Coordinates of C-alpha atoms in Angstrom, one line a residue:
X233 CA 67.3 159.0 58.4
X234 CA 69.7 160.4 56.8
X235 CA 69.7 164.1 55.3
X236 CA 71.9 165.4 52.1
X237 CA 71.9 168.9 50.6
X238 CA 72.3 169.2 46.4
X239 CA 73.5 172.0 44.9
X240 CA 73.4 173.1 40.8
X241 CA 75.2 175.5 39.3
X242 CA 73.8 177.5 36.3
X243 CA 77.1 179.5 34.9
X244 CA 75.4 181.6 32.5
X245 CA 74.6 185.4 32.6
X246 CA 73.5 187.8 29.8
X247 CA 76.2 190.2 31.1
X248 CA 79.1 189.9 34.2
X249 CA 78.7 192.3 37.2
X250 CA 82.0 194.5 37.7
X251 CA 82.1 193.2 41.2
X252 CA 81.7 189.1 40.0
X253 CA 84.1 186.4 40.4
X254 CA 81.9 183.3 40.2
X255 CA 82.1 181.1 37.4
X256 CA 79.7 182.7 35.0
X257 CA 80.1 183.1 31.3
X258 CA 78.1 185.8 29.4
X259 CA 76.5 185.6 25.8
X260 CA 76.0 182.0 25.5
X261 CA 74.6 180.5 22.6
X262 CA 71.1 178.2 23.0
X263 CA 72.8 175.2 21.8
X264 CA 75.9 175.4 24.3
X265 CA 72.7 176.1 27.1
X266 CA 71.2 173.1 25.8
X267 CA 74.1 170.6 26.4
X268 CA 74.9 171.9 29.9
X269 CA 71.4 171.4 30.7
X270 CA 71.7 167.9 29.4
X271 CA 75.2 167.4 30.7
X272 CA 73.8 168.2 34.3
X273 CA 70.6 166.0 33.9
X274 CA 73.2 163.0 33.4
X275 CA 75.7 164.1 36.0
X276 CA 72.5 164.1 38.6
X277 CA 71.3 160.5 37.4
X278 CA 74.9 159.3 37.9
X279 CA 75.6 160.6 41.7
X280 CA 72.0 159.4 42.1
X281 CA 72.9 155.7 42.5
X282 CA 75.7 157.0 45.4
X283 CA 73.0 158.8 47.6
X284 CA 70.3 156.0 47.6
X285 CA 70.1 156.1 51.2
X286 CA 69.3 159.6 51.5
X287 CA 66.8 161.9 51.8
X288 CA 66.8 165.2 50.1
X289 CA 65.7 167.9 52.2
X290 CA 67.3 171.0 50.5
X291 CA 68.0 171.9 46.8
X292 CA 69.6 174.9 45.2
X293 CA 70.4 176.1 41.8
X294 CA 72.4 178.9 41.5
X295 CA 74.9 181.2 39.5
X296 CA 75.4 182.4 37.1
X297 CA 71.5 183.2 36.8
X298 CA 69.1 180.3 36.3
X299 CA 66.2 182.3 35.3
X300 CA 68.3 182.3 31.6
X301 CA 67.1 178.8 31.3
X302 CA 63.3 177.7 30.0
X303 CA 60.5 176.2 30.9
X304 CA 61.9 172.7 29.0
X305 CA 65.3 173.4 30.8
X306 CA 63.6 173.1 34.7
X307 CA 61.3 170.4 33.3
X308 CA 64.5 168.4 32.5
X309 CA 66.2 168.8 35.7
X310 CA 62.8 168.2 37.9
X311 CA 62.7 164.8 35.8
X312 CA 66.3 164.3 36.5
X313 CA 65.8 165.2 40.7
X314 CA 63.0 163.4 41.0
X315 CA 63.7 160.3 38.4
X316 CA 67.6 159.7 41.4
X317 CA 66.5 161.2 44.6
X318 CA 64.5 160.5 47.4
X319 CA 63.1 164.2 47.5
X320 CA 61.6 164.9 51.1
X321 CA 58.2 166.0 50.4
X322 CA 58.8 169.0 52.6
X323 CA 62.3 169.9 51.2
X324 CA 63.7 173.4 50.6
X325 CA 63.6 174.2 46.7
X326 CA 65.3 177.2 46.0
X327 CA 66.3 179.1 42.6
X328 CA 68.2 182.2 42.2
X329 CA 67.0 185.1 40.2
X330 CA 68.7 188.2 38.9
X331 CA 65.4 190.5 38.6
X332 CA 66.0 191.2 34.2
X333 CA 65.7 187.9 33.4
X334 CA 62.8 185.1 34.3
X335 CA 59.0 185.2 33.6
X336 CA 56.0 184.1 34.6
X337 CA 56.2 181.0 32.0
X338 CA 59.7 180.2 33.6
X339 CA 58.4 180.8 37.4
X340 CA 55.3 178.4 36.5
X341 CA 58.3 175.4 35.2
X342 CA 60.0 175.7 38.5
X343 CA 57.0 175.5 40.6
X344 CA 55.8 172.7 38.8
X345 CA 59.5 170.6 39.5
X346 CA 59.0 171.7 43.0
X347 CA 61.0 175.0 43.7
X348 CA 59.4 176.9 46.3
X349 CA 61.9 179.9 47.1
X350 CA 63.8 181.9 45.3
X351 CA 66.3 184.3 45.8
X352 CA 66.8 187.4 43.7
X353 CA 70.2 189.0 43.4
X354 CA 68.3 192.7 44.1
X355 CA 72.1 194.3 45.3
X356 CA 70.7 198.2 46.0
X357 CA 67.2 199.8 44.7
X358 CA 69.6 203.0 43.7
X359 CA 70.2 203.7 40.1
X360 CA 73.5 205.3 40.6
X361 CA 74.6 202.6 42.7
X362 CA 73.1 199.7 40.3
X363 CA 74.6 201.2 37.0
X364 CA 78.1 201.4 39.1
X365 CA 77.9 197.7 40.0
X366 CA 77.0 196.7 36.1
X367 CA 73.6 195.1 36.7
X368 CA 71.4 195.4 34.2
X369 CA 68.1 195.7 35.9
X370 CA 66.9 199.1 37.4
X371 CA 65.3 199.4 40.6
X372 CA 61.3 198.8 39.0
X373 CA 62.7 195.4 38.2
X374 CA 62.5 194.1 41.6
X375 CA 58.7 194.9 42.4
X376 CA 57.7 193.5 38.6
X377 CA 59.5 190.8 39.6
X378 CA 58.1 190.0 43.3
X379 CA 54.9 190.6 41.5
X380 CA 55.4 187.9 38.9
X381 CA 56.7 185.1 41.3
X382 CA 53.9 185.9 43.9
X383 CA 51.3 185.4 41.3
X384 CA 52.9 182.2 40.1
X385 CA 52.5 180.6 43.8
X386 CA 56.1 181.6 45.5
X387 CA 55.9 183.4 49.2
X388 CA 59.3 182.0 50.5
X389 CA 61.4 184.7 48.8
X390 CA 64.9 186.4 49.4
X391 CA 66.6 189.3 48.6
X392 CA 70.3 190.0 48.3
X393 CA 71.6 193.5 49.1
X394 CA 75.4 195.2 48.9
X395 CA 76.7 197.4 51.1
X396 CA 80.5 199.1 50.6
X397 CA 79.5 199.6 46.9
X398 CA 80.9 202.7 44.8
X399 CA 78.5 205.6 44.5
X400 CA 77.2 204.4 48.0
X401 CA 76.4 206.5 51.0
X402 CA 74.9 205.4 54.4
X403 CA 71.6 207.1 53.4
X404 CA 71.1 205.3 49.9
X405 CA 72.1 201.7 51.9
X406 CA 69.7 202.3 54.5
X407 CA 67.1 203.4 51.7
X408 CA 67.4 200.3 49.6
X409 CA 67.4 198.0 52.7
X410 CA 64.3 200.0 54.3
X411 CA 62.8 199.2 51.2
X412 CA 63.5 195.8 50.5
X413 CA 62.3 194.5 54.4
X414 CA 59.1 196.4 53.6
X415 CA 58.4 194.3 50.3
X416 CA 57.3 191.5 51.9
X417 CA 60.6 189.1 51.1
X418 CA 60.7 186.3 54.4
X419 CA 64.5 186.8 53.9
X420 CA 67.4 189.0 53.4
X421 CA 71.2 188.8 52.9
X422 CA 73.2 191.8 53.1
X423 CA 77.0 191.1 51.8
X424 CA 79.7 193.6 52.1
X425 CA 81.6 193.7 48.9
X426 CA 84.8 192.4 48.4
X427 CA 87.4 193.4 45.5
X428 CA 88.1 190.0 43.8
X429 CA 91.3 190.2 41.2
X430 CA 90.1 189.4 37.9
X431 CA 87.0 191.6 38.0
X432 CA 86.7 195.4 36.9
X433 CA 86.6 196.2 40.0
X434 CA 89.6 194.9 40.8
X435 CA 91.3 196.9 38.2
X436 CA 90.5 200.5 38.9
X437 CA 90.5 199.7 42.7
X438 CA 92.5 202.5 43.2
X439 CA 89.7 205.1 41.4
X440 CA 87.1 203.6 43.0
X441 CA 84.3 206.0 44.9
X442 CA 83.9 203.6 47.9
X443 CA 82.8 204.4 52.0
X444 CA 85.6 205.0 54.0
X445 CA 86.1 202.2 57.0
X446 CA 83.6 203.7 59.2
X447 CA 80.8 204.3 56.8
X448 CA 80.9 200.9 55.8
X449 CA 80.8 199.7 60.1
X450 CA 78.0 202.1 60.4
X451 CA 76.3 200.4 57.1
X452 CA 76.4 196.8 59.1
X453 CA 75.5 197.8 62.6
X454 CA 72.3 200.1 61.3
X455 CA 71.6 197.6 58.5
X456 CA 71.2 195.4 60.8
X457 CA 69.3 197.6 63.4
X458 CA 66.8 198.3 60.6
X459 CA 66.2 194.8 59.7
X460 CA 65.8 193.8 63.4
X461 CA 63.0 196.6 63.8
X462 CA 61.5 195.0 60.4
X463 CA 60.8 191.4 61.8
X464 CA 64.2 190.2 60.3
X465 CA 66.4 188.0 62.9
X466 CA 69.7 187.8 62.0
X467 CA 71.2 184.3 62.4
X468 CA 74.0 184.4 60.5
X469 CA 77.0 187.3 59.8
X470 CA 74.9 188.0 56.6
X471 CA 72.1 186.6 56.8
X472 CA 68.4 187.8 58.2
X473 CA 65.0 186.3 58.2
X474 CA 61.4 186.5 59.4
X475 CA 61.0 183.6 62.2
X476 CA 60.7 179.7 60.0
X477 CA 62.6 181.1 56.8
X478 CA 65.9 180.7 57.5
X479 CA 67.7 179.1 54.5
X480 CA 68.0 175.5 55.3
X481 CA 70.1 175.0 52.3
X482 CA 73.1 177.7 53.5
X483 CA 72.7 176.1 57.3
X484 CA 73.8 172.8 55.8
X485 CA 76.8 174.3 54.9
X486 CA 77.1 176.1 58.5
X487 CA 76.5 172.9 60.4
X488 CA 78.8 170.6 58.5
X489 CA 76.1 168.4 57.1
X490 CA 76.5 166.5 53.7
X491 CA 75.7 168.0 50.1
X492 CA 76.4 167.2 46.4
X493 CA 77.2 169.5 43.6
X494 CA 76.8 169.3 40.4
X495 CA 78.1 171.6 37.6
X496 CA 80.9 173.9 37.1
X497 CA 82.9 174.6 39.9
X498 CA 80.4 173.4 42.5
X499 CA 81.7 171.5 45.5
X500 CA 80.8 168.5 47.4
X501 CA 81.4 167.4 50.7
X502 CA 80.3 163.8 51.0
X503 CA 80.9 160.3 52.2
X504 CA 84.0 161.4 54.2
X505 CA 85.4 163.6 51.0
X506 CA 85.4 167.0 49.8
X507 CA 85.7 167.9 46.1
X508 CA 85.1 170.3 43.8
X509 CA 85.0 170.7 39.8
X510 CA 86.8 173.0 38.1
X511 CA 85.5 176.2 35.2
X512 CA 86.3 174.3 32.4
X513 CA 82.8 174.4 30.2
X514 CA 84.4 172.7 27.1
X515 CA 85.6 169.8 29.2
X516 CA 82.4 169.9 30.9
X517 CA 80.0 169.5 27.6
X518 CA 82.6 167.1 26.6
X519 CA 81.3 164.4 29.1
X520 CA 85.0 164.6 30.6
X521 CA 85.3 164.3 34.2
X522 CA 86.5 167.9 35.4
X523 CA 87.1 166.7 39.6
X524 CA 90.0 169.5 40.1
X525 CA 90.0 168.7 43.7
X526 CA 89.3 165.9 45.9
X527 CA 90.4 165.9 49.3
X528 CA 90.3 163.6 53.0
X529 CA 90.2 165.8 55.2
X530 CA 91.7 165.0 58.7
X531 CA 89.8 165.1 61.6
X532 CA 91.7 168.2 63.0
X533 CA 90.4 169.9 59.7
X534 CA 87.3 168.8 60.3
X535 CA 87.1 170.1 63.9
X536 CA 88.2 173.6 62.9
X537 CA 86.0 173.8 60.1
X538 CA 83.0 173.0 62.7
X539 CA 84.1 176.2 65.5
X540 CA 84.8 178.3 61.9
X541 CA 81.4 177.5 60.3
X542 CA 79.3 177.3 63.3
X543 CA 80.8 180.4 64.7
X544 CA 79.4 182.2 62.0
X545 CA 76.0 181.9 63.2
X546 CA 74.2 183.2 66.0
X547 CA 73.7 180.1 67.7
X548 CA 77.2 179.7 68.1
X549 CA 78.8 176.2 68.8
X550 CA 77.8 173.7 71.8
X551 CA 81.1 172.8 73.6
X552 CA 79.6 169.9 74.4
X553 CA 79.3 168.9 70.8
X554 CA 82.7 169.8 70.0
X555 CA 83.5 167.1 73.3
X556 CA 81.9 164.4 71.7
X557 CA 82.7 164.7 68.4
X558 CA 86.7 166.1 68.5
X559 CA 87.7 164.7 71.8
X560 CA 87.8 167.2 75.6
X561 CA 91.1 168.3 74.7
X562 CA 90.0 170.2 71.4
X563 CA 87.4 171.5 73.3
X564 CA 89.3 172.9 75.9
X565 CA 91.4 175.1 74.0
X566 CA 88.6 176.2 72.0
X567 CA 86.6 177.1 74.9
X568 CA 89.4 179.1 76.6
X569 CA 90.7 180.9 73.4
X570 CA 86.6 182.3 73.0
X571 CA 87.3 182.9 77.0
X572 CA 89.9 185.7 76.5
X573 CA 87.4 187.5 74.1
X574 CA 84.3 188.0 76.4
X575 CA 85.4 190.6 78.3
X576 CA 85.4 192.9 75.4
X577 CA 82.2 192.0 74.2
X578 CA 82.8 190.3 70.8
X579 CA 81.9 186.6 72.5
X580 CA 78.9 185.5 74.8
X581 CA 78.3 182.6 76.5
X582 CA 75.3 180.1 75.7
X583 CA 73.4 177.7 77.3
X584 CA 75.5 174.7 76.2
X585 CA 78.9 177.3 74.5
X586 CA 79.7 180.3 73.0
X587 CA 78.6 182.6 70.1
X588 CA 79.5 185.6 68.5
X589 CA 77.9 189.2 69.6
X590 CA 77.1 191.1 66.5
X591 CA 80.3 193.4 67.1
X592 CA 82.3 189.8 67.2
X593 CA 80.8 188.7 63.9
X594 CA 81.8 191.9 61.8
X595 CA 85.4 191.3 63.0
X596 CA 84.7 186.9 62.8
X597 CA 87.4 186.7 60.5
X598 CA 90.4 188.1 62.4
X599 CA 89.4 186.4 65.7
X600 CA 88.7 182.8 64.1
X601 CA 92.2 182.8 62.7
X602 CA 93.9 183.3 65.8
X603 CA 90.9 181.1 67.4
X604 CA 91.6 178.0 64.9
X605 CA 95.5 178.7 64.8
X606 CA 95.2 177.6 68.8
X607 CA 93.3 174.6 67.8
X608 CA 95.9 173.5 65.2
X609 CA 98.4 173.4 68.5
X610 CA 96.2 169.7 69.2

């Protein structure tokens, strides 16, 4: 049988975070909501016909912030899902939510097209630190909003949490994160933030308040510490859950496996190509085809991609896998280039390969590059 991931994108927010680069647009009219909606009801039925011989397994909508849509909006796309896809009957169904917006008529409409976890963009549980970042919600919003979604049948729930934020000290992160893991959420996802250009952030990047370099190490290492004491498992660089609630959606993406997109700028990576669609909403609502990428990629690409993605879990990547699926040579150098890093502790050997240590993943970036540069040599 074979598996395939869907992603929708949602791009509307009633205001844009100072730290936000995703494709988002604030202020929206009804109407324009409306004809996305619609738009991405008919873009679903199209790519239906493509993944006949498919099974669903995973679904998320995200943003932008869903929970701006109504109850008619998630009745149309469960129509739309369920009208083009073979929907596993045990499939991940997951809905972001920014805790100001949503309610329990909205949570009830995506229970009833067959969400059953949802993720709420929660950041910190410090007012300082929340008015700094430009959310709109205050730190009572997250427990109304648990409260709500718990009462309209979710349990499967996730938090997102920042660390490196302006206003931020070790003692607030460590505060908001104690708090979070003791909410009762099956998941968290701590991010450190990065300055994007084009956000407000960006801009006054120079006046920023933010932790120095080590506050921000000591935020990752005891973050993590904390969550581990809290029944949280980390199994990937940001990502922590209690034991079954790892997000089968994201491990798609880890592992390499097949998923559509649909929306603005949400990517695919199916039937041998990878492509994505570009930000433009008036193209979009147009019924105009807005592909602004479509690739091939070769199977040296592909092989790096596998150590890069994989390697961002906990579990690593099987050398024998990479064998029988890029050829021993590949492998070879992989394996030896991971070699020269055990001895200082950032790689560890596993039953069948290698995987990061938790000092390795908070410095993954630097030695993948020089990792995947050696793998290029092929």
């Amino acid at each position: 049988m074979k598996h395939l991931g869907l992603y929708l994108h949602i791009p509307f927010c009633k205001q844009k975070c100072n730290y936000c680069d995703f494709c988002s647009f604030a202020g929206i009219d009804r109407e324009t909501i409306v004809r996305y909606v619609d738009r991405l009801c008919d873009d679903l039925r199209e790519k239906g016909k493509a993944a006949a011989d498919y099974t669903v397994d995973s679904i998320f909508v995200g943003g932008g912030t869903p929970t701006l849509l109504l109850p008619e909006d998630f009745t149309k796309i469960g129509d739309a899902l369920h009208d083009s896809y073979s929907i596993a009957k045990e499939a991940e169904f997951s809905v972001e939510c920014n805790p100001a917006t949503g309610s329990p008529e909205v949570f009830s409409a995506m229970r009833e097209i067959g969400a059953n976890r949802v993720s709420m963009g929660v950041q910190s549980l410090q007012k300082n630190e929340l008015v700094s970042l430009g959310r709109i919600h205050g730190p009572d919003a997250f427990y109304k909003t648990l409260e709500q979604l718990r009462a309209s049948g979710f349990s499967n729930l996730n938090a997102d949490v920042m660390f490196g934020i302006p206003e931020q000290s070790l003692e607030g992160y460590l505060e908001t994160l104690e708090a979070v893991a003791a909410s009762g959420v099956a998941h968290i996802s701590t991010y450190g933030l990065i300055l994007e250009e084009g956000t407000p952030f960006w801009d006054k990047r120079e006046s920023l308040a933010l932790p120095d370099e080590e506050t921000e190490r000591a935020m990752y290492f005891k973050g993590a510490k904390l969550l581990e004491k809290s029944g949280f498992l980390q199994y990937e660089i940001s990502n922590f859950a209690k034991a079954g609630y790892e997000c089968r959606h994201n491990l798609k993406y880890w592992t390499c496996e097949p998923f559509l997109g649909f929306g603005l700028a949400a990517y695919s990576d199916f039937g041998g190509e990878r492509y994505g669609n570009s930000r433009d909403l008036a193209a979009y609502l147009r019924g105009e085809d807005i592909t602004a990428e479509r690739e091939c990629p070769t199977k040296i690409e592909r092989a790096n991609e596998f150590v890069m993605l994989g390697m961002r879990t906990t579990r690593g990547i099987s050398i024998k896998t990479l064998r029988e699926r890029f050829g021993q040579s590949f492998a070879k150098q992989i394996a030896a280039g991971l070699e020269k890093y055990l001895p200082g502790g950032f790689v560890q050997r596993t039953t069948d390969g290698y995987a990061l240590t938790r000092e390795g993943l908070y410095v993954s970036n630097a030695i993948l590059a020089e990792i995947l540069d050696f793998g290029q040599t092929t």
